[in-house]
Amino acid sequence: MLFSFIIPVYNRPDEIEELLESMTRFNFSENFEVVVIEDGSTIPCHHIIQKFESKLFISYYFKPNSGPGNSRNYGMERAKGDYFIILDSDCILPQDYLLNVSTSLKKEFVDCFGGPDSALSSFSNIQKAINFSMTSFLTTGGIRGGSEKIDKFQPRSFNMGLSKKAFEASKGFGNIHPGEDPDLSIRLWELGFKTKLIKEAFVYHKRRIDWNKFYIQVNKFGKARPILNFWYPKYTKITFWFPTLFLLGFVMSLCLLLFSFFLPLCVYLFYFGMIFVVSLLQNKNIIIAFYSIVATAIQFYGYGIGFLNSFLNIFLFKLNPEKAHPELFFKIK
């Protein structure tokens, strides 16, 4: 089996260099391919790619900007492998990443897999806090941290594998972003393909974002979910409402203070106290533990507001998703 890494990149030459450098240290004895797709960048990375032409079986394509989903499809259409591994450019791979993927697929082959993400010691305190909020069982149920216990795992496109057969049958990613990865997973299930989580195939996800960018990101995640629920109602879960209910409950707990009812707010304070303690134990840094509270608050508020806004637009006001939230859809030329 020939693996082809598919990596879209947009104005991030430094990140792609770190990712490619990590691939040169693989303990994997078989050949693999790397396909880099420059998605209309104004700061191209071709000079970085040239550094690795003697170290990796690598190809580089430049195309007009059309978003990550379309760029991944573009790369898979041109890749030579029969199994694609899709990564974000801000990832760094451990030495045994590809060996773990290959071993797992030989043991139990599936046409689509996903892997969790982790943080390196060199990451900034904010990056580590955001990683905690995105992967902890206390916040997301561990769906990005490798602890998701569900029959049908939805891989995330920062670390996702897809067979050529599944790509050709599904036509790859759609034009929604974010949300293109669960959209693809559901369409694969409908076509009879299976997905799974490979816990050992984790990546170091170096999210280069500040608090404002993190809010924008999770807000878009929240907006995308009701659209997916509208498209695929049988895959709707009550858990998708949790951040919105968490947010509404917090507002209500503040209102109850006017009537000297303190218990609901105490529950929230206890929860954020747990966030602090667990992050402190995990990261062994009091600043990261405090930042983890901030990251969790931003995550729940951003996602919860985005979900509620999109839900009202789609299900109450019956608006077309692309007209209601054009910021979530790339126009493919």
Tab-separated table of C-alpha atoms in Angstrom:
chain	number	residue	atom	x	y	z
A	1	MET	CA	0.000	0.000	0.000
A	2	LEU	CA	1.402	3.368	-1.022
A	3	PHE	CA	0.472	6.195	1.354
A	4	SER	CA	0.131	9.707	-0.049
A	5	PHE	CA	0.134	12.618	2.379
A	6	ILE	CA	-2.198	15.395	1.208
A	7	ILE	CA	-1.327	18.801	2.673
A	8	PRO	CA	-3.081	22.027	1.654
A	9	VAL	CA	-1.191	25.155	2.703
A	10	TYR	CA	-2.160	28.810	2.722
A	11	ASN	CA	0.449	31.485	3.572
A	12	ARG	CA	2.280	29.245	6.051
A	13	PRO	CA	5.752	28.366	4.700
A	14	ASP	CA	7.292	28.058	8.182
A	15	GLU	CA	4.675	25.556	9.293
A	16	ILE	CA	5.044	23.322	6.254
A	17	GLU	CA	8.797	23.218	6.827
A	18	GLU	CA	8.307	21.897	10.372
A	19	LEU	CA	5.847	19.284	9.134
A	20	LEU	CA	8.079	18.065	6.305
A	21	GLU	CA	11.098	17.964	8.576
A	22	SER	CA	9.202	15.689	10.976
A	23	MET	CA	8.448	13.318	8.069
A	24	THR	CA	12.152	12.864	7.346
A	25	ARG	CA	12.495	11.256	10.786
A	26	PHE	CA	9.904	8.501	10.243
A	27	ASN	CA	10.900	4.984	11.314
A	28	PHE	CA	8.843	3.628	8.402
A	29	SER	CA	10.793	1.458	5.952
A	30	GLU	CA	8.411	1.627	2.967
A	31	ASN	CA	8.039	4.433	0.419
A	32	PHE	CA	5.433	7.142	0.832
A	33	GLU	CA	4.429	10.215	-1.129
A	34	VAL	CA	3.922	13.827	-0.049
A	35	VAL	CA	1.607	16.103	-2.062
A	36	VAL	CA	1.579	19.810	-1.119
A	37	ILE	CA	-1.179	22.011	-2.532
A	38	GLU	CA	-0.614	25.770	-2.366
A	39	ASP	CA	-4.127	27.220	-2.109
A	40	GLY	CA	-3.580	30.594	-3.793
A	41	SER	CA	-1.100	31.818	-1.185
A	42	THR	CA	0.446	35.271	-1.417
A	43	ILE	CA	3.365	33.924	0.664
A	44	PRO	CA	4.212	30.723	-1.244
A	45	CYS	CA	6.243	27.826	0.123
A	46	HIS	CA	7.815	26.492	-3.075
A	47	HIS	CA	11.312	27.391	-1.838
A	48	ILE	CA	10.647	25.259	1.251
A	49	ILE	CA	9.506	22.309	-0.853
A	50	GLN	CA	12.744	22.456	-2.847
A	51	LYS	CA	14.736	21.816	0.340
A	52	PHE	CA	13.060	18.424	0.728
A	53	GLU	CA	13.098	17.164	-2.855
A	54	SER	CA	16.173	15.041	-2.129
A	55	LYS	CA	14.770	13.758	1.183
A	56	LEU	CA	11.137	12.993	0.356
A	57	PHE	CA	9.094	11.751	-2.607
A	58	ILE	CA	7.335	15.087	-2.874
A	59	SER	CA	5.265	17.040	-5.403
A	60	TYR	CA	3.999	20.621	-5.275
A	61	TYR	CA	0.983	22.257	-6.928
A	62	PHE	CA	-0.127	25.883	-6.954
A	63	LYS	CA	-3.812	26.642	-7.594
A	64	PRO	CA	-6.251	29.546	-7.104
A	65	ASN	CA	-7.705	29.869	-3.616
A	66	SER	CA	-10.778	27.644	-3.185
A	67	GLY	CA	-10.548	26.482	0.431
A	68	PRO	CA	-9.038	23.452	2.174
A	69	GLY	CA	-11.675	20.918	1.116
A	70	ASN	CA	-11.343	21.575	-2.597
A	71	SER	CA	-7.544	21.731	-2.250
A	72	ARG	CA	-7.498	18.295	-0.620
A	73	ASN	CA	-9.616	16.923	-3.465
A	74	TYR	CA	-7.210	18.532	-5.951
A	75	GLY	CA	-4.286	16.792	-4.272
A	76	MET	CA	-5.977	13.396	-4.059
A	77	GLU	CA	-6.871	13.555	-7.748
A	78	ARG	CA	-3.158	13.896	-8.551
A	79	ALA	CA	-1.636	11.647	-5.901
A	80	LYS	CA	-0.096	8.334	-6.865
A	81	GLY	CA	-0.975	6.412	-3.713
A	82	ASP	CA	-3.918	4.152	-3.000
A	83	TYR	CA	-4.417	5.488	0.540
A	84	PHE	CA	-4.401	9.206	1.354
A	85	ILE	CA	-3.454	10.780	4.686
A	86	ILE	CA	-4.804	14.316	5.014
A	87	LEU	CA	-3.056	16.753	7.327
A	88	ASP	CA	-3.229	20.423	8.229
A	89	SER	CA	-0.019	22.325	7.576
A	90	ASP	CA	0.254	23.294	11.265
A	91	CYS	CA	0.851	19.693	12.366
A	92	ILE	CA	4.077	17.988	13.391
A	93	LEU	CA	4.286	14.185	13.213
A	94	PRO	CA	5.925	11.856	15.731
A	95	GLN	CA	8.547	9.430	14.466
A	96	ASP	CA	6.273	6.370	14.582
A	97	TYR	CA	3.146	8.017	13.111
A	98	LEU	CA	3.104	6.247	9.754
A	99	LEU	CA	4.220	2.932	11.246
A	100	ASN	CA	1.271	3.074	13.670
A	101	VAL	CA	-1.154	3.860	10.823
A	102	SER	CA	0.160	1.018	8.678
A	103	THR	CA	0.099	-1.475	11.552
A	104	SER	CA	-3.478	-0.588	12.487
A	105	LEU	CA	-4.767	-0.803	8.916
A	106	LYS	CA	-3.090	-4.173	8.386
A	107	LYS	CA	-4.747	-5.449	11.548
A	108	GLU	CA	-8.189	-3.986	10.769
A	109	PHE	CA	-8.551	-2.219	7.440
A	110	VAL	CA	-11.034	0.627	7.092
A	111	ASP	CA	-11.447	3.064	4.229
A	112	CYS	CA	-11.330	6.083	6.523
A	113	PHE	CA	-9.582	6.692	9.835
A	114	GLY	CA	-8.924	9.598	12.134
A	115	GLY	CA	-6.282	10.271	14.739
A	116	PRO	CA	-6.132	12.511	17.823
A	117	ASP	CA	-3.964	15.541	18.443
A	118	SER	CA	-1.572	16.475	21.215
A	119	ALA	CA	0.789	19.293	22.187
A	120	LEU	CA	4.579	19.488	22.211
A	121	SER	CA	6.506	20.935	25.141
A	122	SER	CA	7.736	23.687	22.811
A	123	PHE	CA	4.194	24.998	22.192
A	124	SER	CA	3.195	28.307	23.783
A	125	ASN	CA	1.064	28.364	26.944
A	126	ILE	CA	-1.968	29.545	24.957
A	127	GLN	CA	-1.480	26.761	22.391
A	128	LYS	CA	-1.314	24.192	25.188
A	129	ALA	CA	-4.414	25.623	26.855
A	130	ILE	CA	-6.371	25.560	23.599
A	131	ASN	CA	-5.180	22.015	22.978
A	132	PHE	CA	-6.469	21.071	26.437
A	133	SER	CA	-9.881	22.648	25.835
A	134	MET	CA	-10.191	20.947	22.434
A	135	THR	CA	-9.147	17.474	23.623
A	136	SER	CA	-10.119	17.081	27.278
A	137	PHE	CA	-12.872	14.712	28.331
A	138	LEU	CA	-14.211	17.550	30.522
A	139	THR	CA	-14.869	19.796	27.518
A	140	THR	CA	-15.383	17.857	24.299
A	141	GLY	CA	-15.665	14.346	25.668
A	142	GLY	CA	-12.162	13.673	24.364
A	143	ILE	CA	-13.221	13.447	20.705
A	144	ARG	CA	-9.954	15.035	19.569
A	145	GLY	CA	-7.822	13.532	22.296
A	146	GLY	CA	-8.289	9.866	21.476
A	147	SER	CA	-10.928	8.874	24.039
A	148	GLU	CA	-14.081	8.920	21.930
A	149	LYS	CA	-16.066	5.757	22.622
A	150	ILE	CA	-18.605	5.604	19.815
A	151	ASP	CA	-19.328	3.045	17.133
A	152	LYS	CA	-18.945	5.516	14.269
A	153	PHE	CA	-16.005	7.837	14.684
A	154	GLN	CA	-15.989	11.051	12.652
A	155	PRO	CA	-12.366	11.757	11.653
A	156	ARG	CA	-11.164	15.352	11.693
A	157	SER	CA	-9.400	16.615	8.591
A	158	PHE	CA	-6.292	17.828	10.414
A	159	ASN	CA	-5.412	14.117	10.804
A	160	MET	CA	-7.464	11.859	8.566
A	161	GLY	CA	-6.942	8.872	6.284
A	162	LEU	CA	-9.019	8.035	3.216
A	163	SER	CA	-8.663	5.210	0.723
A	164	LYS	CA	-8.594	6.019	-2.982
A	165	LYS	CA	-11.645	3.809	-3.416
A	166	ALA	CA	-13.609	5.815	-0.822
A	167	PHE	CA	-12.474	9.111	-2.318
A	168	GLU	CA	-13.604	8.147	-5.800
A	169	ALA	CA	-16.964	6.883	-4.521
A	170	SER	CA	-17.684	9.939	-2.358
A	171	LYS	CA	-16.058	12.597	-4.599
A	172	GLY	CA	-14.202	13.838	-1.530
A	173	PHE	CA	-14.854	16.981	0.471
A	174	GLY	CA	-17.701	19.413	-0.089
A	175	ASN	CA	-17.434	23.203	-0.039
A	176	ILE	CA	-18.567	23.806	3.559
A	177	HIS	CA	-15.783	24.868	5.959
A	178	PRO	CA	-15.569	24.053	8.757
A	179	GLY	CA	-17.763	20.966	8.796
A	180	GLU	CA	-16.351	19.359	5.658
A	181	ASP	CA	-14.909	16.423	7.625
A	182	PRO	CA	-18.114	15.229	9.390
A	183	ASP	CA	-19.966	15.873	6.123
A	184	LEU	CA	-17.587	13.502	4.338
A	185	SER	CA	-17.716	10.925	7.153
A	186	ILE	CA	-21.506	10.763	7.026
A	187	ARG	CA	-21.550	10.427	3.239
A	188	LEU	CA	-19.022	7.596	3.529
A	189	TRP	CA	-21.260	5.789	6.031
A	190	GLU	CA	-24.188	6.210	3.669
A	191	LEU	CA	-22.091	4.580	0.947
A	192	GLY	CA	-21.274	1.622	3.204
A	193	PHE	CA	-17.705	2.537	4.174
A	194	LYS	CA	-16.419	2.208	7.739
A	195	THR	CA	-14.428	4.665	9.828
A	196	LYS	CA	-12.358	4.225	12.966
A	197	LEU	CA	-10.111	6.043	15.398
A	198	ILE	CA	-6.431	5.084	15.513
A	199	LYS	CA	-5.427	6.359	18.948
A	200	GLU	CA	-1.734	5.758	18.332
A	201	ALA	CA	-1.741	7.886	15.166
A	202	PHE	CA	-1.690	11.238	16.940
A	203	VAL	CA	-0.223	14.468	15.645
A	204	TYR	CA	1.127	17.533	17.399
A	205	HIS	CA	-1.342	20.186	16.288
A	206	LYS	CA	0.389	23.559	16.446
A	207	ARG	CA	-2.588	25.900	16.288
A	208	ARG	CA	-1.123	29.346	15.652
A	209	ILE	CA	-4.068	31.339	16.871
A	210	ASP	CA	-4.810	33.946	19.514
A	211	TRP	CA	-7.954	34.165	21.637
A	212	ASN	CA	-9.877	36.119	18.990
A	213	LYS	CA	-9.009	33.672	16.209
A	214	PHE	CA	-9.924	30.796	18.488
A	215	TYR	CA	-13.338	32.367	19.106
A	216	ILE	CA	-13.901	32.795	15.353
A	217	GLN	CA	-12.925	29.162	14.777
A	218	VAL	CA	-15.201	27.612	17.405
A	219	ASN	CA	-18.017	30.002	16.469
A	220	LYS	CA	-17.869	28.631	12.916
A	221	PHE	CA	-17.827	25.076	14.290
A	222	GLY	CA	-21.054	25.900	16.115
A	223	LYS	CA	-22.662	27.412	13.017
A	224	ALA	CA	-21.743	24.395	10.876
A	225	ARG	CA	-23.321	21.752	13.099
A	226	PRO	CA	-27.039	22.683	12.614
A	227	ILE	CA	-26.412	22.750	8.856
A	228	LEU	CA	-25.070	19.195	9.070
A	229	ASN	CA	-28.050	18.238	11.235
A	230	PHE	CA	-30.341	19.707	8.563
A	231	TRP	CA	-28.613	17.729	5.813
A	232	TYR	CA	-28.350	14.489	7.808
A	233	PRO	CA	-31.117	14.475	10.469
A	234	LYS	CA	-30.657	10.846	11.454
A	235	TYR	CA	-27.153	11.601	12.742
A	236	THR	CA	-28.298	14.414	15.048
A	237	LYS	CA	-27.323	14.033	18.724
A	238	ILE	CA	-28.499	15.825	21.830
A	239	THR	CA	-24.846	16.328	22.779
A	240	PHE	CA	-24.503	18.864	19.957
A	241	TRP	CA	-26.686	21.159	22.088
A	242	PHE	CA	-24.492	20.956	25.205
A	243	PRO	CA	-22.386	24.128	24.654
A	244	THR	CA	-25.531	26.183	23.956
A	245	LEU	CA	-27.339	24.729	26.975
A	246	PHE	CA	-24.213	25.303	29.070
A	247	LEU	CA	-24.180	28.945	28.018
A	248	LEU	CA	-27.906	29.485	28.619
A	249	GLY	CA	-27.634	27.780	31.986
A	250	PHE	CA	-24.792	30.064	32.993
A	251	VAL	CA	-26.832	33.158	32.110
A	252	MET	CA	-29.742	31.766	34.106
A	253	SER	CA	-27.486	31.064	37.099
A	254	LEU	CA	-26.430	34.727	37.087
A	255	CYS	CA	-30.062	35.831	36.954
A	256	LEU	CA	-30.903	33.587	39.924
A	257	LEU	CA	-28.376	35.494	42.013
A	258	LEU	CA	-30.925	38.314	42.109
A	259	PHE	CA	-33.114	35.958	44.145
A	260	SER	CA	-30.226	34.835	46.393
A	261	PHE	CA	-30.127	31.408	44.758
A	262	PHE	CA	-26.433	30.567	44.579
A	263	LEU	CA	-26.376	26.823	43.922
A	264	PRO	CA	-26.472	26.882	40.074
A	265	LEU	CA	-23.559	29.330	39.919
A	266	CYS	CA	-21.646	27.217	42.435
A	267	VAL	CA	-22.006	24.246	40.053
A	268	TYR	CA	-20.396	26.295	37.281
A	269	LEU	CA	-17.615	27.458	39.585
A	270	PHE	CA	-16.999	23.838	40.593
A	271	TYR	CA	-16.807	22.832	36.922
A	272	PHE	CA	-14.264	25.524	36.076
A	273	GLY	CA	-12.367	24.539	39.205
A	274	MET	CA	-12.157	21.002	37.810
A	275	ILE	CA	-10.854	22.414	34.522
A	276	PHE	CA	-8.123	24.236	36.430
A	277	VAL	CA	-7.111	21.210	38.521
A	278	VAL	CA	-7.102	18.679	35.667
A	279	SER	CA	-5.154	21.030	33.388
A	280	LEU	CA	-2.695	21.742	36.201
A	281	LEU	CA	-2.134	18.016	36.746
A	282	GLN	CA	-1.772	17.408	33.012
A	283	ASN	CA	0.380	20.402	32.078
A	284	LYS	CA	2.070	21.052	35.448
A	285	ASN	CA	1.871	24.787	34.851
A	286	ILE	CA	-0.410	27.169	36.764
A	287	ILE	CA	-0.526	29.674	33.882
A	288	ILE	CA	-1.677	26.995	31.425
A	289	ALA	CA	-4.260	25.861	33.981
A	290	PHE	CA	-5.640	29.397	34.211
A	291	TYR	CA	-5.550	29.796	30.413
A	292	SER	CA	-7.445	26.499	30.134
A	293	ILE	CA	-10.381	28.117	31.947
A	294	VAL	CA	-10.242	31.028	29.491
A	295	ALA	CA	-10.039	28.652	26.502
A	296	THR	CA	-12.963	26.575	27.764
A	297	ALA	CA	-15.099	29.669	28.340
A	298	ILE	CA	-14.329	30.959	24.834
A	299	GLN	CA	-14.977	27.531	23.331
A	300	PHE	CA	-18.384	27.102	24.972
A	301	TYR	CA	-19.461	30.686	24.354
A	302	GLY	CA	-18.273	30.786	20.721
A	303	TYR	CA	-19.677	27.384	19.788
A	304	GLY	CA	-22.874	27.861	21.781
A	305	ILE	CA	-23.707	31.251	20.237
A	306	GLY	CA	-22.814	30.017	16.743
A	307	PHE	CA	-24.945	26.875	17.122
A	308	LEU	CA	-27.967	28.798	18.397
A	309	ASN	CA	-27.683	31.422	15.653
A	310	SER	CA	-27.433	28.810	12.910
A	311	PHE	CA	-30.197	26.644	14.405
A	312	LEU	CA	-32.621	29.568	14.419
A	313	ASN	CA	-31.720	30.531	10.858
A	314	ILE	CA	-32.002	27.008	9.457
A	315	PHE	CA	-34.818	25.423	11.457
A	316	LEU	CA	-36.933	28.359	12.631
A	317	PHE	CA	-36.569	30.915	9.837
A	318	LYS	CA	-36.111	28.176	7.173
A	319	LEU	CA	-33.226	29.976	5.464
A	320	ASN	CA	-30.997	28.352	2.864
A	321	PRO	CA	-27.705	27.420	4.617
A	322	GLU	CA	-25.497	29.090	2.006
A	323	LYS	CA	-27.526	32.289	2.134
A	324	ALA	CA	-27.816	32.294	5.935
A	325	HIS	CA	-24.115	31.638	6.524
A	326	PRO	CA	-22.075	32.387	3.388
A	327	GLU	CA	-18.937	32.633	5.554
A	328	LEU	CA	-19.033	28.825	5.856
A	329	PHE	CA	-19.027	28.089	2.134
A	330	PHE	CA	-16.181	28.425	-0.344
A	331	LYS	CA	-17.129	29.324	-3.893
A	332	ILE	CA	-15.372	26.797	-6.100
A	333	LYS	CA	-14.376	28.341	-9.418
